[in-house]
Amino acid sequence: MDSYEQLLMNNKVWAESMTERDPDFFKRLTNVQQPEFLWIGCSDSRVPANEITGTLPGQIFVHRNIANMVVNIDVNLLSVLQYAVEVLKVKHVIVCGHYGCGGVAAALTNRSFGILDTWLRNIKDVYRLHKEEVDAMPTEQQRQDRMVELNVMEQVMDLSKTTIIQKSWKNRGGPHLHGWVYRLSDGVIKPVMEMNPGSELDPVHRYDIEE
Ligand code: CO
């Protein structure tokens, strides 16, 4: 059997076991999704949103890219964000990075990866903002770990700089923004940042939002 055929076999077993446990499970999800969470995570295969949070289909709206970035000209991310915030009205947006992130590690080197350089440039900018703190770390490992945390925090702040979030904060007092970091070695998530609706922003990033 080819490896991809195994996936289809697994799927059959999974669908049957879900139905066995809860005969209406798929019926309930067919017509509506009401997730409370938007997850912005890394594409890394070791950090699957549902598994590590113990959630089921229907509970988390997910966007993943290399190094869990919130890039303000990324139409893909912005579309997901707008839909999640304005239509699904999620209560929480979570940016989840992870220690040992290859994207963050690559951005700290001088290696060129082709088109990927354009994406990783955004992480180099995070490094530039926090160069002093990161360079003061005694080991390369600690440098990378701190950069993973700082990158997550910057992405949360980048969410708050969008009109999508600012409009929603004004109109419905939500969502809450969270920055988390997942540890590959023990499977535990560490919260590193939280922004409540209406949080104070750097004046230059605050938009005049009409009611
Ligand atoms: Co990663």
mmCIF file of C-alpha atoms and ligand atoms in Angstrom:
data_model
loop_
_atom_site.group_PDB
_atom_site.id
_atom_site.type_symbol
_atom_site.label_atom_id
_atom_site.label_comp_id
_atom_site.label_asym_id
_atom_site.label_seq_id
_atom_site.Cartn_x
_atom_site.Cartn_y
_atom_site.Cartn_z
ATOM 1 C CA MET A 1 0.000 0.000 0.000
ATOM 2 C CA ASP A 2 1.259 3.493 -0.854
ATOM 3 C CA SER A 3 1.608 5.917 2.042
ATOM 4 C CA TYR A 4 -1.183 8.141 0.710
ATOM 5 C CA GLU A 5 -3.537 5.168 0.574
ATOM 6 C CA GLN A 6 -2.933 4.673 4.266
ATOM 7 C CA LEU A 7 -4.302 8.188 4.826
ATOM 8 C CA LEU A 8 -7.549 7.280 3.088
ATOM 9 C CA MET A 9 -7.802 4.097 5.157
ATOM 10 C CA ASN A 10 -7.187 6.067 8.334
ATOM 11 C CA ASN A 11 -9.893 8.501 7.302
ATOM 12 C CA LYS A 12 -12.491 5.731 6.970
ATOM 13 C CA VAL A 13 -11.640 4.367 10.401
ATOM 14 C CA TRP A 14 -11.738 7.857 11.909
ATOM 15 C CA ALA A 15 -15.102 8.784 10.331
ATOM 16 C CA GLU A 16 -16.617 5.533 11.572
ATOM 17 C CA SER A 17 -15.304 5.969 15.092
ATOM 18 C CA MET A 18 -16.579 9.544 15.277
ATOM 19 C CA THR A 19 -20.041 8.457 14.142
ATOM 20 C CA GLU A 20 -20.012 5.609 16.613
ATOM 21 C CA ARG A 21 -19.205 7.954 19.477
ATOM 22 C CA ASP A 22 -21.654 10.641 18.365
ATOM 23 C CA PRO A 23 -24.111 9.652 15.616
ATOM 24 C CA ASP A 24 -25.053 13.307 14.895
ATOM 25 C CA PHE A 25 -21.501 14.689 14.873
ATOM 26 C CA PHE A 26 -21.131 15.176 11.114
ATOM 27 C CA LYS A 27 -24.783 16.082 10.652
ATOM 28 C CA ARG A 28 -24.402 18.979 13.073
ATOM 29 C CA LEU A 29 -21.294 20.263 11.274
ATOM 30 C CA THR A 30 -22.675 19.962 7.760
ATOM 31 C CA ASN A 31 -24.525 23.250 7.598
ATOM 32 C CA VAL A 32 -22.813 25.507 10.056
ATOM 33 C CA GLN A 33 -19.469 26.284 11.657
ATOM 34 C CA GLN A 34 -19.285 28.404 14.795
ATOM 35 C CA PRO A 35 -15.665 28.304 15.897
ATOM 36 C CA GLU A 36 -14.691 30.507 18.834
ATOM 37 C CA PHE A 37 -11.058 30.658 17.773
ATOM 38 C CA LEU A 38 -8.931 31.741 14.853
ATOM 39 C CA TRP A 39 -5.552 30.015 14.895
ATOM 40 C CA ILE A 40 -2.610 31.533 13.036
ATOM 41 C CA GLY A 41 0.148 28.947 13.251
ATOM 42 C CA CYS A 42 3.278 27.663 11.561
ATOM 43 C CA SER A 43 2.951 25.225 8.656
ATOM 44 C CA ASP A 44 5.329 22.899 10.517
ATOM 45 C CA SER A 45 3.849 19.364 10.466
ATOM 46 C CA ARG A 46 4.653 18.941 14.160
ATOM 47 C CA VAL A 47 2.310 21.726 15.294
ATOM 48 C CA PRO A 48 -1.230 20.734 14.285
ATOM 49 C CA ALA A 49 -3.785 23.141 15.775
ATOM 50 C CA ASN A 50 -6.525 20.650 16.661
ATOM 51 C CA GLU A 51 -4.392 17.850 18.096
ATOM 52 C CA ILE A 52 -2.307 19.986 20.441
ATOM 53 C CA THR A 53 -5.343 21.841 21.800
ATOM 54 C CA GLY A 54 -7.577 18.788 22.090
ATOM 55 C CA THR A 55 -10.203 20.299 19.821
ATOM 56 C CA LEU A 56 -12.521 18.750 17.257
ATOM 57 C CA PRO A 57 -13.565 19.736 13.732
ATOM 58 C CA GLY A 58 -15.711 22.863 13.974
ATOM 59 C CA GLN A 59 -13.897 24.410 16.929
ATOM 60 C CA ILE A 60 -10.949 26.246 15.367
ATOM 61 C CA PHE A 61 -10.703 28.279 12.159
ATOM 62 C CA VAL A 62 -7.139 27.787 10.954
ATOM 63 C CA HIS A 63 -4.567 29.700 8.932
ATOM 64 C CA ARG A 64 -1.009 28.410 8.743
ATOM 65 C CA ASN A 65 2.075 29.717 6.981
ATOM 66 C CA ILE A 66 5.826 29.524 7.433
ATOM 67 C CA ALA A 67 6.682 30.965 10.860
ATOM 68 C CA ASN A 68 3.092 32.047 11.700
ATOM 69 C CA MET A 69 3.431 35.490 10.183
ATOM 70 C CA VAL A 70 0.890 38.327 10.066
ATOM 71 C CA VAL A 71 2.022 40.219 6.977
ATOM 72 C CA ASN A 72 -0.061 43.282 6.230
ATOM 73 C CA ILE A 73 -0.004 42.809 2.442
ATOM 74 C CA ASP A 74 -0.806 39.092 2.588
ATOM 75 C CA VAL A 75 -4.255 38.886 0.988
ATOM 76 C CA ASN A 76 -4.565 35.266 2.102
ATOM 77 C CA LEU A 77 -4.048 36.041 5.805
ATOM 78 C CA LEU A 78 -6.159 39.201 5.665
ATOM 79 C CA SER A 79 -9.048 37.366 4.012
ATOM 80 C CA VAL A 80 -8.971 34.647 6.653
ATOM 81 C CA LEU A 81 -8.783 37.286 9.394
ATOM 82 C CA GLN A 82 -11.646 39.328 8.006
ATOM 83 C CA TYR A 83 -13.902 36.305 7.575
ATOM 84 C CA ALA A 84 -13.092 34.961 11.034
ATOM 85 C CA VAL A 85 -13.559 38.310 12.774
ATOM 86 C CA GLU A 86 -16.486 39.817 10.837
ATOM 87 C CA VAL A 87 -18.517 36.798 9.764
ATOM 88 C CA LEU A 88 -17.682 34.015 12.226
ATOM 89 C CA LYS A 89 -17.186 36.597 14.999
ATOM 90 C CA VAL A 90 -14.487 34.586 16.755
ATOM 91 C CA LYS A 91 -13.829 35.526 20.382
ATOM 92 C CA HIS A 92 -10.102 34.824 20.302
ATOM 93 C CA VAL A 93 -7.342 35.090 17.719
ATOM 94 C CA ILE A 94 -4.292 33.024 18.613
ATOM 95 C CA VAL A 95 -0.872 33.395 17.000
ATOM 96 C CA CYS A 96 0.989 30.212 17.886
ATOM 97 C CA GLY A 97 4.693 29.891 17.135
ATOM 98 C CA HIS A 98 6.993 27.100 18.231
ATOM 99 C CA TYR A 99 10.509 26.713 19.550
ATOM 100 C CA GLY A 100 12.778 25.162 16.934
ATOM 101 C CA CYS A 101 11.001 26.976 14.097
ATOM 102 C CA GLY A 102 13.014 26.472 10.901
ATOM 103 C CA GLY A 103 11.701 29.744 9.449
ATOM 104 C CA VAL A 104 12.939 31.786 12.391
ATOM 105 C CA ALA A 105 16.273 29.944 12.430
ATOM 106 C CA ALA A 106 16.748 30.511 8.688
ATOM 107 C CA ALA A 107 15.964 34.224 9.005
ATOM 108 C CA LEU A 108 18.799 34.588 11.522
ATOM 109 C CA THR A 109 21.351 33.254 9.033
ATOM 110 C CA ASN A 110 22.782 34.763 5.848
ATOM 111 C CA ARG A 111 21.672 31.872 3.663
ATOM 112 C CA SER A 112 19.551 32.620 0.624
ATOM 113 C CA PHE A 113 16.553 30.364 -0.112
ATOM 114 C CA GLY A 114 15.136 32.016 -3.228
ATOM 115 C CA ILE A 115 11.548 33.243 -3.100
ATOM 116 C CA LEU A 116 11.397 32.276 0.575
ATOM 117 C CA ASP A 117 13.794 35.142 1.314
ATOM 118 C CA THR A 118 10.953 37.592 0.661
ATOM 119 C CA TRP A 119 8.837 35.938 3.336
ATOM 120 C CA LEU A 120 11.650 35.560 5.861
ATOM 121 C CA ARG A 121 12.544 39.229 5.423
ATOM 122 C CA ASN A 122 9.661 39.981 7.770
ATOM 123 C CA ILE A 123 11.401 37.984 10.512
ATOM 124 C CA LYS A 124 14.701 39.745 9.869
ATOM 125 C CA ASP A 125 12.808 42.985 10.556
ATOM 126 C CA VAL A 126 11.654 41.592 13.913
ATOM 127 C CA TYR A 127 15.290 40.810 14.702
ATOM 128 C CA ARG A 128 16.315 44.335 13.732
ATOM 129 C CA LEU A 129 13.760 45.743 16.221
ATOM 130 C CA HIS A 130 15.055 43.573 19.086
ATOM 131 C CA LYS A 131 18.688 43.156 18.051
ATOM 132 C CA GLU A 132 20.147 44.301 21.352
ATOM 133 C CA GLU A 133 18.093 41.936 23.493
ATOM 134 C CA VAL A 134 18.562 38.953 21.171
ATOM 135 C CA ASP A 135 22.303 39.460 20.737
ATOM 136 C CA ALA A 136 22.713 39.603 24.525
ATOM 137 C CA MET A 137 21.544 35.970 24.838
ATOM 138 C CA PRO A 138 24.477 33.727 25.783
ATOM 139 C CA THR A 139 23.837 30.813 23.400
ATOM 140 C CA GLU A 140 22.592 30.386 19.837
ATOM 141 C CA GLN A 141 19.769 28.219 21.194
ATOM 142 C CA GLN A 142 18.606 30.981 23.535
ATOM 143 C CA ARG A 143 18.914 33.540 20.761
ATOM 144 C CA GLN A 144 16.634 31.467 18.555
ATOM 145 C CA ASP A 145 14.143 30.720 21.348
ATOM 146 C CA ARG A 146 13.866 34.391 22.263
ATOM 147 C CA MET A 147 13.413 35.322 18.607
ATOM 148 C CA VAL A 148 10.550 32.809 18.346
ATOM 149 C CA GLU A 149 8.842 34.519 21.318
ATOM 150 C CA LEU A 150 9.509 38.037 20.032
ATOM 151 C CA ASN A 151 8.300 37.094 16.567
ATOM 152 C CA VAL A 152 4.987 35.838 17.999
ATOM 153 C CA MET A 153 4.573 39.047 20.012
ATOM 154 C CA GLU A 154 5.254 41.213 16.953
ATOM 155 C CA GLN A 155 2.687 39.251 14.929
ATOM 156 C CA VAL A 156 0.068 39.812 17.648
ATOM 157 C CA MET A 157 0.847 43.518 17.538
ATOM 158 C CA ASP A 158 0.612 43.409 13.752
ATOM 159 C CA LEU A 159 -2.924 42.023 14.137
ATOM 160 C CA SER A 160 -3.848 45.000 16.313
ATOM 161 C CA LYS A 161 -2.535 47.348 13.609
ATOM 162 C CA THR A 162 -5.126 46.119 11.078
ATOM 163 C CA THR A 163 -8.376 47.993 10.515
ATOM 164 C CA ILE A 164 -10.119 44.603 10.694
ATOM 165 C CA ILE A 165 -9.201 44.221 14.375
ATOM 166 C CA GLN A 166 -9.589 47.901 15.266
ATOM 167 C CA LYS A 167 -13.056 48.031 13.669
ATOM 168 C CA SER A 168 -14.145 44.895 15.472
ATOM 169 C CA TRP A 169 -12.808 46.111 18.823
ATOM 170 C CA LYS A 170 -14.876 49.257 18.411
ATOM 171 C CA ASN A 171 -18.026 47.578 17.107
ATOM 172 C CA ARG A 172 -18.315 44.469 19.256
ATOM 173 C CA GLY A 173 -15.555 44.651 21.874
ATOM 174 C CA GLY A 174 -13.670 41.633 20.533
ATOM 175 C CA PRO A 175 -11.722 39.528 19.747
ATOM 176 C CA HIS A 176 -8.998 38.977 22.329
ATOM 177 C CA LEU A 177 -5.537 38.493 20.828
ATOM 178 C CA HIS A 178 -3.112 35.893 22.144
ATOM 179 C CA GLY A 179 0.530 35.011 21.488
ATOM 180 C CA TRP A 180 1.528 31.452 22.313
ATOM 181 C CA VAL A 181 4.676 29.378 21.836
ATOM 182 C CA TYR A 182 4.566 25.591 21.541
ATOM 183 C CA ARG A 183 7.490 23.454 22.690
ATOM 184 C CA LEU A 184 8.200 20.527 20.363
ATOM 185 C CA SER A 185 10.115 18.614 23.050
ATOM 186 C CA ASP A 186 7.251 18.276 25.554
ATOM 187 C CA GLY A 187 4.111 19.346 23.676
ATOM 188 C CA VAL A 188 3.356 22.202 26.080
ATOM 189 C CA ILE A 189 2.134 25.660 25.008
ATOM 190 C CA LYS A 190 3.482 28.741 26.792
ATOM 191 C CA PRO A 191 1.401 31.942 26.574
ATOM 192 C CA VAL A 192 3.720 34.912 25.983
ATOM 193 C CA MET A 193 1.340 37.764 25.267
ATOM 194 C CA GLU A 194 -2.278 38.884 25.454
ATOM 195 C CA MET A 195 -4.013 41.951 24.043
ATOM 196 C CA ASN A 196 -7.502 42.791 25.247
ATOM 197 C CA PRO A 197 -10.019 44.532 22.995
ATOM 198 C CA GLY A 198 -9.406 48.265 23.038
ATOM 199 C CA SER A 199 -5.759 47.949 24.093
ATOM 200 C CA GLU A 200 -3.652 51.066 23.806
ATOM 201 C CA LEU A 201 -1.817 51.234 20.473
ATOM 202 C CA ASP A 202 1.100 53.275 19.280
ATOM 203 C CA PRO A 203 -0.701 56.452 18.065
ATOM 204 C CA VAL A 204 0.714 56.151 14.565
ATOM 205 C CA HIS A 205 -1.029 52.770 14.150
ATOM 206 C CA ARG A 206 -4.424 53.906 15.442
ATOM 207 C CA TYR A 207 -7.070 54.477 12.766
ATOM 208 C CA ASP A 208 -10.091 56.733 13.000
ATOM 209 C CA ILE A 209 -12.830 54.136 12.762
ATOM 210 C CA GLU A 210 -16.322 55.238 11.822
ATOM 211 C CA GLU A 211 -19.245 53.638 13.644
HETATM 212 CO CO CO B 1 7.916 26.841 12.255
#
